Structure formats: structure tokens, C-alpha cells
Amino acid sequence: MADGKSRFDDIYARPDPRAYFTRLAPLEYEIPHHAQPVFRRTAAERAAYDDGGPGPPVVLDLCCSYGINAALLNHDVTLAELYQRYTSEPARTMTSAELAAWDKHFYAERRRPDALPVYGLDVAAPAVRYAQAAGLLDAAFTDNLEQTPPGPGLSRALRDVGLITLTGGGSYITERTFTALLDGARRPVWVCAFVLRTVSYEPVVRTLTAHGLRTTADTSRTYPQRRFTDAREQRFAVEAVRALGADPTAREEAGRFHTVLYRSRPLRVFPSPACPLAFPQSPPEGVAWDA
Ligand SMILES: C[S@@+](CC[C@H](N)C(=O)[O-])C[C@H]1O[C@@H](n2cnc3c(N)ncnc32)[C@H](O)[C@@H]1O
């Protein structure tokens, strides 16, 4: 446990995603499901925005783990189907290599025509290896940008990136990671991040602003992430949310972590004719952005 939030380190770096889904199922971890339509829409808008770059913009899924957001973005699958798949009887008896081969076929059959290249960044090497073996990630990196600058592989890859997505990682990474990513970017980068209300995103927003991005968030709309593991974790969350000036009534007080969706785009494409409704013209009440 760190900062009052239960830790799940034991399921992040396994050779395949079975333990991840098995452990998170009773907690109803659901944020990738809420992100799916948002990421699809944003990725399509970003791809439609012609930045003169070579080829389609790459999506970089930050804290990508076993490639869950890549699976949901580029394939006709739901998070519920993934829970069912990875906790099923056939999956239980396979080796990790057999599971990866089974998955490769499964995802290839469900590949969407509008699929975009996805790179993954996560410190858990076995997880990203699995995502690559299953055909979910076009490239994967394990640089810990909280501690070190990007290595040569990631530095090269950052030149292709046009959209950064994030679920479930807001309490692990800080503005240090975003600074490194945006310093290395060469194309206009949009960011779409679901961040727990127990965490202040303000330092990241300041970093994004310094890199020419404008961030908006409708803080009146929240997205549930998962149930609390116990009463102690709930107390921590309720207090943390209050300390950041938000109201936990009917949200954290009702038993789940909630997130806010933050969207960032370069000022010069804000608002863009390609996405007239994606952002409000001015920050909604209570939003914390634009240092
Ligand atoms: C809750 S999981 C989220 C996985 C996935 N995005 C999802 O929503 O299902 C958090 C992930 O953050 C990763 N992580 C922790 N610290 C990190 C860091 N400094 N840089 C990149 N990834 C990190 C962990 O290895 C883990 O896979």
C-alpha cells in the first residue's frame, strides 16, 4: 500500500494477463471500458488531423500493461469479453505461450478497419512482451521515465506519436514522465487521460501547458474505476478527494474510485473544425487547468 491505495504489483508483471483479470474481476475494474469510446473517438479525430507527418499518428498507451487499451481501441471486443476470456476454463489450462498464440488469432479476427498503430510504455517487461506477442502493440518500451530519460529506442519511437492515452496509471506517473514524452515528440501530441480523483493532475497540466497544450476537463462528469478493496482504502480515497476540493458524495462514498477525463490538445488546433464539440470554449466550473 502506498498513499492509502491498495497495491497490485503482484499482478502487473506476469507472463500473461490471467492473474490481472482474475484479481480485478471482483473489484469490477472498469475504467478501460469507459475509456474505449473516448479513445476511439479521439484517435479518429487525431488521425483525421493532417499534421503532414509520415503515415498515421501513433497512439502511445502509457502504463499499457497487457495491452488492454490497445485491444479495446483496435478490435471489436469489450472489456466484459476480456474478463470472460481470461478467467475461462480453456484459458486456465494453457501455458502463457499457448495463450499468446490463442490471443493472436482472436485479435487478428477482430481487428477493426480503422485500427491505428499503438506503442506501449510500461515498466512491467513481461506484460508488454505479452501484448506484443498477442499482436496488440506495434512496439513496446519499459523505460521508467520517472527515474531516467528515454533510451534510444523510445526516443526514436516518440517521433511517431500523435496521441497519448492513459487509464489506471495516474497515481504511478507524474509530470516527469510527461515532460520526457513531450520533449521527445516531433508531431503534435494530444493527450487523453482518465485520472483518479485522489490524485492532483495539476502538475501534469502545467507541464502540458508549458509544451503548448491546452487541457480541458468536465469535472462534473466522473467515470468509476473500481470498487475499493476495503473500508480503509475507501476512507483514504474519501479524504484525498475532499483534500483536493472535490465532493465524494455518491461517488467515492458509494464505494468506488472515480476518475476525471482530461483532454489536452495543442493550442493551435483548439478548437479545430474537425472536432467542434470535443472541447468547451472555456473551462467548465471547477476545472483545474491552464496555469
Ligand atoms: C492499474 S495498471 C493499469 C493498466 C492498464 N492501463 C489498465 O487500465 O488496465 C497500472 C500500470 O502502471 C504501470 N506503471 C507503474 N509505474 C510506471 C511507470 N513509472 N512508468 C510506466 N508504467 C508504470 C504498472 O506496471 C501497471 O502495469
CSV table of C-alpha atoms and ligand atoms in Angstrom, one decimal:
chain,number,residue,atom,x,y,z
A,1,MET,CA,0.0,0.0,0.0
A,2,ALA,CA,1.3,3.5,-0.9
A,3,ASP,CA,-0.6,6.7,-0.3
A,4,GLY,CA,-3.5,4.7,1.1
A,5,LYS,CA,-4.3,2.9,-2.2
A,6,SER,CA,-4.0,-0.8,-2.3
A,7,ARG,CA,-1.1,-2.1,-4.4
A,8,PHE,CA,-1.4,-4.7,-7.2
A,9,ASP,CA,2.3,-5.1,-8.0
A,10,ASP,CA,2.0,-8.9,-7.9
A,11,ILE,CA,-0.3,-8.9,-11.0
A,12,TYR,CA,1.4,-6.3,-13.1
A,13,ALA,CA,4.4,-8.2,-14.2
A,14,ARG,CA,3.2,-11.7,-15.0
A,15,PRO,CA,3.9,-13.5,-18.3
A,16,ASP,CA,0.2,-13.2,-19.3
A,17,PRO,CA,-2.9,-11.3,-18.2
A,18,ARG,CA,-4.8,-14.1,-16.4
A,19,ALA,CA,-3.9,-13.1,-12.9
A,20,TYR,CA,-4.7,-9.4,-13.7
A,21,PHE,CA,-8.2,-10.2,-14.8
A,22,THR,CA,-8.8,-12.8,-12.1
A,23,ARG,CA,-7.8,-10.4,-9.3
A,24,LEU,CA,-9.5,-7.4,-10.7
A,25,ALA,CA,-12.8,-9.1,-11.6
A,26,PRO,CA,-14.3,-9.0,-8.1
A,27,LEU,CA,-13.2,-5.3,-7.8
A,28,GLU,CA,-15.0,-4.6,-11.1
A,29,TYR,CA,-12.1,-2.7,-12.5
A,30,GLU,CA,-13.9,-1.0,-15.4
A,31,ILE,CA,-12.0,2.2,-16.5
A,32,PRO,CA,-10.8,0.7,-19.8
A,33,HIS,CA,-14.4,0.1,-20.7
A,34,HIS,CA,-15.3,3.8,-20.1
A,35,ALA,CA,-12.2,4.9,-22.0
A,36,GLN,CA,-12.9,2.7,-25.0
A,37,PRO,CA,-15.4,5.0,-26.9
A,38,VAL,CA,-13.5,8.1,-25.8
A,39,PHE,CA,-10.1,6.8,-27.0
A,40,ARG,CA,-11.7,5.6,-30.3
A,41,ARG,CA,-13.3,8.9,-31.0
A,42,THR,CA,-10.2,10.9,-30.0
A,43,ALA,CA,-7.9,8.6,-32.1
A,44,ALA,CA,-10.1,9.0,-35.1
A,45,GLU,CA,-10.1,12.8,-34.7
A,46,ARG,CA,-6.3,12.9,-34.3
A,47,ALA,CA,-5.9,10.6,-37.3
A,48,ALA,CA,-8.1,13.0,-39.4
A,49,TYR,CA,-6.0,16.0,-38.4
A,50,ASP,CA,-3.3,16.2,-41.1
A,51,ASP,CA,0.0,17.1,-39.5
A,52,GLY,CA,2.0,16.5,-42.6
A,53,GLY,CA,3.7,13.6,-40.9
A,54,PRO,CA,4.7,10.3,-42.5
A,55,GLY,CA,1.9,7.8,-42.0
A,56,PRO,CA,-0.8,7.7,-39.4
A,57,PRO,CA,-0.1,9.2,-35.9
A,58,VAL,CA,0.9,6.5,-33.4
A,59,VAL,CA,-1.1,6.1,-30.2
A,60,LEU,CA,1.2,5.7,-27.2
A,61,ASP,CA,-0.6,3.9,-24.4
A,62,LEU,CA,1.0,5.0,-21.2
A,63,CYS,CA,1.1,2.4,-18.4
A,64,CYS,CA,-0.2,0.0,-21.0
A,65,SER,CA,0.2,-3.3,-19.0
A,66,TYR,CA,-1.0,-6.2,-21.1
A,67,GLY,CA,-2.3,-4.0,-23.9
A,68,ILE,CA,-5.8,-3.8,-22.8
A,69,ASN,CA,-6.5,-0.3,-24.2
A,70,ALA,CA,-4.9,-1.3,-27.5
A,71,ALA,CA,-7.2,-4.4,-27.6
A,72,LEU,CA,-10.3,-2.2,-27.0
A,73,LEU,CA,-9.2,0.5,-29.4
A,74,ASN,CA,-8.3,-1.5,-32.4
A,75,HIS,CA,-10.5,-4.6,-32.1
A,76,ASP,CA,-14.2,-5.4,-31.9
A,77,VAL,CA,-14.1,-6.6,-28.3
A,78,THR,CA,-15.4,-5.4,-25.0
A,79,LEU,CA,-13.8,-5.4,-21.6
A,80,ALA,CA,-16.5,-7.8,-20.3
A,81,GLU,CA,-15.4,-10.3,-23.1
A,82,LEU,CA,-11.8,-9.9,-22.0
A,83,TYR,CA,-12.8,-10.7,-18.3
A,84,GLN,CA,-14.7,-13.7,-19.5
A,85,ARG,CA,-11.9,-14.9,-21.8
A,86,TYR,CA,-9.0,-14.6,-19.3
A,87,THR,CA,-10.9,-16.3,-16.5
A,88,SER,CA,-12.4,-19.0,-18.7
A,89,GLU,CA,-11.8,-22.7,-18.3
A,90,PRO,CA,-9.8,-23.1,-21.6
A,91,ALA,CA,-7.6,-20.1,-20.7
A,92,ARG,CA,-6.9,-21.6,-17.2
A,93,THR,CA,-5.2,-24.7,-18.6
A,94,MET,CA,-3.0,-23.1,-21.2
A,95,THR,CA,0.7,-22.2,-21.0
A,96,SER,CA,1.5,-18.5,-21.5
A,97,ALA,CA,2.8,-19.2,-25.0
A,98,GLU,CA,-0.4,-21.1,-25.9
A,99,LEU,CA,-2.5,-18.2,-24.6
A,100,ALA,CA,-0.5,-15.7,-26.6
A,101,ALA,CA,-1.0,-17.8,-29.8
A,102,TRP,CA,-4.7,-18.2,-29.0
A,103,ASP,CA,-4.9,-14.4,-28.5
A,104,LYS,CA,-3.0,-13.6,-31.6
A,105,HIS,CA,-5.7,-15.4,-33.7
A,106,PHE,CA,-8.5,-13.9,-31.6
A,107,TYR,CA,-7.4,-10.3,-32.1
A,108,ALA,CA,-6.5,-10.7,-35.7
A,109,GLU,CA,-10.0,-11.9,-36.4
A,110,ARG,CA,-11.5,-8.9,-34.6
A,111,ARG,CA,-9.1,-6.2,-36.0
A,112,ARG,CA,-11.0,-3.1,-36.9
A,113,PRO,CA,-10.5,-1.4,-40.4
A,114,ASP,CA,-9.7,1.9,-38.7
A,115,ALA,CA,-7.0,0.4,-36.4
A,116,LEU,CA,-4.1,2.7,-35.7
A,117,PRO,CA,-0.6,1.7,-34.7
A,118,VAL,CA,-0.2,1.5,-30.9
A,119,TYR,CA,3.0,1.7,-28.9
A,120,GLY,CA,3.0,0.7,-25.3
A,121,LEU,CA,5.0,2.1,-22.4
A,122,ASP,CA,5.1,0.2,-19.1
A,123,VAL,CA,7.8,-0.7,-16.6
A,124,ALA,CA,6.4,-4.2,-16.4
A,125,ALA,CA,8.5,-6.0,-19.1
A,126,PRO,CA,6.6,-9.4,-19.1
A,127,ALA,CA,3.3,-7.6,-19.6
A,128,VAL,CA,4.4,-5.6,-22.6
A,129,ARG,CA,6.1,-8.6,-24.1
A,130,TYR,CA,2.8,-10.5,-23.9
A,131,ALA,CA,1.0,-7.6,-25.5
A,132,GLN,CA,3.4,-7.7,-28.4
A,133,ALA,CA,3.3,-11.5,-28.7
A,134,ALA,CA,-0.5,-11.2,-28.9
A,135,GLY,CA,-0.3,-8.7,-31.7
A,136,LEU,CA,-1.7,-5.8,-29.7
A,137,LEU,CA,1.3,-3.5,-29.6
A,138,ASP,CA,3.4,-2.5,-32.6
A,139,ALA,CA,6.3,-1.6,-30.3
A,140,ALA,CA,6.8,-1.6,-26.5
A,141,PHE,CA,9.1,0.1,-24.1
A,142,THR,CA,9.9,-0.3,-20.5
A,143,ASP,CA,11.8,2.9,-19.7
A,144,ASN,CA,10.9,4.3,-16.3
A,145,LEU,CA,10.7,8.0,-17.2
A,146,GLU,CA,10.1,8.8,-13.5
A,147,GLN,CA,13.7,7.9,-13.0
A,148,THR,CA,15.7,8.0,-16.3
A,149,PRO,CA,15.4,9.8,-19.6
A,150,PRO,CA,14.1,7.8,-22.6
A,151,GLY,CA,16.6,5.4,-24.1
A,152,PRO,CA,17.4,5.4,-27.8
A,153,GLY,CA,14.5,3.1,-28.8
A,154,LEU,CA,11.8,5.1,-27.1
A,155,SER,CA,13.4,8.4,-28.3
A,156,ARG,CA,13.1,7.2,-31.9
A,157,ALA,CA,9.6,6.0,-31.3
A,158,LEU,CA,8.4,9.3,-29.8
A,159,ARG,CA,8.8,10.9,-33.2
A,160,ASP,CA,5.8,8.9,-34.5
A,161,VAL,CA,3.5,9.6,-31.6
A,162,GLY,CA,0.4,11.8,-32.1
A,163,LEU,CA,-1.8,10.7,-29.2
A,164,ILE,CA,-1.1,9.6,-25.6
A,165,THR,CA,-3.7,7.6,-23.7
A,166,LEU,CA,-3.8,6.7,-20.1
A,167,THR,CA,-6.0,4.6,-17.8
A,168,GLY,CA,-5.1,3.3,-14.4
A,169,GLY,CA,-1.7,4.9,-14.3
A,170,GLY,CA,-2.4,8.4,-12.9
A,171,SER,CA,-1.1,7.5,-9.4
A,172,TYR,CA,2.1,5.9,-10.7
A,173,ILE,CA,3.4,8.6,-13.1
A,174,THR,CA,3.9,12.3,-12.7
A,175,GLU,CA,4.9,15.3,-14.8
A,176,ARG,CA,8.4,13.8,-15.1
A,177,THR,CA,7.1,11.2,-17.4
A,178,PHE,CA,5.0,13.7,-19.4
A,179,THR,CA,7.9,16.1,-19.7
A,180,ALA,CA,10.1,13.3,-21.1
A,181,LEU,CA,7.5,12.2,-23.6
A,182,LEU,CA,6.6,15.7,-24.9
A,183,ASP,CA,10.3,16.8,-25.1
A,184,GLY,CA,10.8,13.9,-27.4
A,185,ALA,CA,7.7,14.3,-29.5
A,186,ARG,CA,8.0,15.7,-33.1
A,187,ARG,CA,4.4,15.6,-34.2
A,188,PRO,CA,1.5,17.5,-32.5
A,189,VAL,CA,0.6,15.3,-29.5
A,190,TRP,CA,-2.8,15.1,-28.0
A,191,VAL,CA,-3.3,13.6,-24.5
A,192,CYS,CA,-6.4,11.8,-23.3
A,193,ALA,CA,-6.1,10.7,-19.6
A,194,PHE,CA,-8.5,9.2,-17.1
A,195,VAL,CA,-7.1,10.2,-13.7
A,196,LEU,CA,-8.3,9.2,-10.2
A,197,ARG,CA,-9.8,12.0,-8.2
A,198,THR,CA,-7.5,11.1,-5.3
A,199,VAL,CA,-4.6,12.4,-7.4
A,200,SER,CA,-3.9,16.0,-8.5
A,201,TYR,CA,-3.4,16.2,-12.2
A,202,GLU,CA,-2.4,19.9,-11.9
A,203,PRO,CA,1.4,19.4,-12.1
A,204,VAL,CA,0.9,17.4,-15.4
A,205,VAL,CA,-1.4,20.1,-16.7
A,206,ARG,CA,1.2,22.7,-16.0
A,207,THR,CA,3.8,20.6,-17.9
A,208,LEU,CA,1.4,20.1,-20.8
A,209,THR,CA,0.7,23.9,-20.9
A,210,ALA,CA,4.4,24.6,-21.0
A,211,HIS,CA,4.6,22.3,-24.1
A,212,GLY,CA,1.8,24.3,-25.8
A,213,LEU,CA,-1.1,22.1,-24.9
A,214,ARG,CA,-4.4,23.2,-23.6
A,215,THR,CA,-6.2,20.9,-21.2
A,216,THR,CA,-9.9,20.7,-20.5
A,217,ALA,CA,-11.9,18.6,-18.2
A,218,ASP,CA,-15.6,18.3,-17.2
A,219,THR,CA,-15.2,17.7,-13.5
A,220,SER,CA,-18.9,17.3,-13.1
A,221,ARG,CA,-18.7,14.1,-15.1
A,222,THR,CA,-16.8,11.2,-13.4
A,223,TYR,CA,-16.1,7.7,-14.5
A,224,PRO,CA,-15.9,4.8,-12.0
A,225,GLN,CA,-12.6,2.9,-11.9
A,226,ARG,CA,-13.1,0.1,-9.5
A,227,ARG,CA,-14.6,-0.9,-6.1
A,228,PHE,CA,-12.4,-0.3,-3.0
A,229,THR,CA,-10.6,-3.3,-1.6
A,230,ASP,CA,-11.7,-2.4,1.9
A,231,ALA,CA,-13.0,0.3,4.3
A,232,ARG,CA,-9.5,1.6,4.9
A,233,GLU,CA,-8.9,2.2,1.2
A,234,GLN,CA,-12.3,3.9,1.0
A,235,ARG,CA,-11.5,6.2,3.9
A,236,PHE,CA,-8.2,7.2,2.3
A,237,ALA,CA,-10.0,8.0,-1.1
A,238,VAL,CA,-12.8,10.0,0.5
A,239,GLU,CA,-10.3,12.1,2.5
A,240,ALA,CA,-8.0,12.5,-0.5
A,241,VAL,CA,-10.8,13.7,-2.8
A,242,ARG,CA,-12.0,16.2,-0.1
A,243,ALA,CA,-8.5,17.4,0.3
A,244,LEU,CA,-8.4,18.2,-3.4
A,245,GLY,CA,-11.6,20.2,-3.1
A,246,ALA,CA,-14.0,17.7,-4.7
A,247,ASP,CA,-17.1,16.2,-3.2
A,248,PRO,CA,-17.1,12.4,-2.6
A,249,THR,CA,-20.9,12.2,-2.0
A,250,ALA,CA,-22.5,9.4,-4.1
A,251,ARG,CA,-19.1,8.7,-5.7
A,252,GLU,CA,-16.2,7.5,-3.5
A,253,GLU,CA,-18.6,7.5,-0.6
A,254,ALA,CA,-20.7,5.0,-2.5
A,255,GLY,CA,-17.8,2.5,-2.7
A,256,ARG,CA,-15.7,3.1,-5.9
A,257,PHE,CA,-12.7,5.1,-7.0
A,258,HIS,CA,-13.8,7.7,-9.6
A,259,THR,CA,-11.8,9.3,-12.4
A,260,VAL,CA,-11.9,12.6,-14.3
A,261,LEU,CA,-11.2,12.6,-18.1
A,262,TYR,CA,-8.6,15.2,-19.0
A,263,ARG,CA,-8.1,16.1,-22.7
A,264,SER,CA,-5.2,18.1,-24.0
A,265,ARG,CA,-4.5,19.4,-27.5
A,266,PRO,CA,-2.1,21.9,-29.0
A,267,LEU,CA,-3.5,25.4,-28.7
A,268,ARG,CA,-3.3,26.0,-32.5
A,269,VAL,CA,-5.8,23.2,-33.1
A,270,PHE,CA,-8.1,24.3,-30.4
A,271,PRO,CA,-10.9,24.4,-31.3
A,272,SER,CA,-10.4,22.6,-34.6
A,273,PRO,CA,-13.1,22.4,-37.3
A,274,ALA,CA,-12.5,18.6,-37.2
A,275,CYS,CA,-13.6,18.4,-33.5
A,276,PRO,CA,-16.1,21.3,-32.9
A,277,LEU,CA,-17.7,19.7,-29.9
A,278,ALA,CA,-14.9,17.8,-28.4
A,279,PHE,CA,-13.9,20.7,-26.1
A,280,PRO,CA,-15.7,23.5,-24.4
A,281,GLN,CA,-14.6,27.0,-25.4
A,282,SER,CA,-13.9,27.9,-21.8
A,283,PRO,CA,-13.1,25.8,-18.8
A,284,PRO,CA,-16.2,24.4,-17.0
A,285,GLU,CA,-16.7,25.4,-13.5
A,286,GLY,CA,-14.3,23.8,-11.0
A,287,VAL,CA,-11.8,22.7,-13.6
A,288,ALA,CA,-8.2,22.9,-12.7
A,289,TRP,CA,-6.1,23.7,-15.7
A,290,ASP,CA,-4.1,26.4,-17.5
A,291,ALA,CA,-1.5,27.5,-15.0
B,1,LIG,C1,-3.6,-0.3,-12.9
B,1,LIG,S1,-2.4,-0.8,-14.1
B,1,LIG,C2,-3.2,-0.1,-15.5
B,1,LIG,C3,-3.1,-0.9,-16.7
B,1,LIG,C4,-4.0,-0.5,-17.9
B,1,LIG,N1,-3.7,0.8,-18.3
B,1,LIG,C5,-5.4,-0.7,-17.5
B,1,LIG,O1,-6.1,0.4,-17.2
B,1,LIG,O2,-5.9,-1.8,-17.3
B,1,LIG,C6,-1.0,0.3,-13.8
B,1,LIG,C7,0.2,0.1,-14.7
B,1,LIG,O3,1.1,1.1,-14.5
B,1,LIG,C8,2.4,0.6,-14.6
B,1,LIG,N2,3.4,1.5,-14.1
B,1,LIG,C9,3.8,1.8,-12.8
B,1,LIG,N3,4.7,2.7,-12.7
B,1,LIG,C10,5.0,3.0,-14.0
B,1,LIG,C11,6.0,4.0,-14.6
B,1,LIG,N4,6.8,4.7,-13.8
B,1,LIG,N5,6.0,4.1,-15.9
B,1,LIG,C12,5.2,3.3,-16.7
B,1,LIG,N6,4.3,2.4,-16.2
B,1,LIG,C13,4.2,2.3,-14.9
B,1,LIG,C14,2.3,-0.8,-13.9
B,1,LIG,O4,3.4,-1.6,-14.3
B,1,LIG,C15,0.9,-1.2,-14.3
B,1,LIG,O5,1.0,-2.0,-15.5
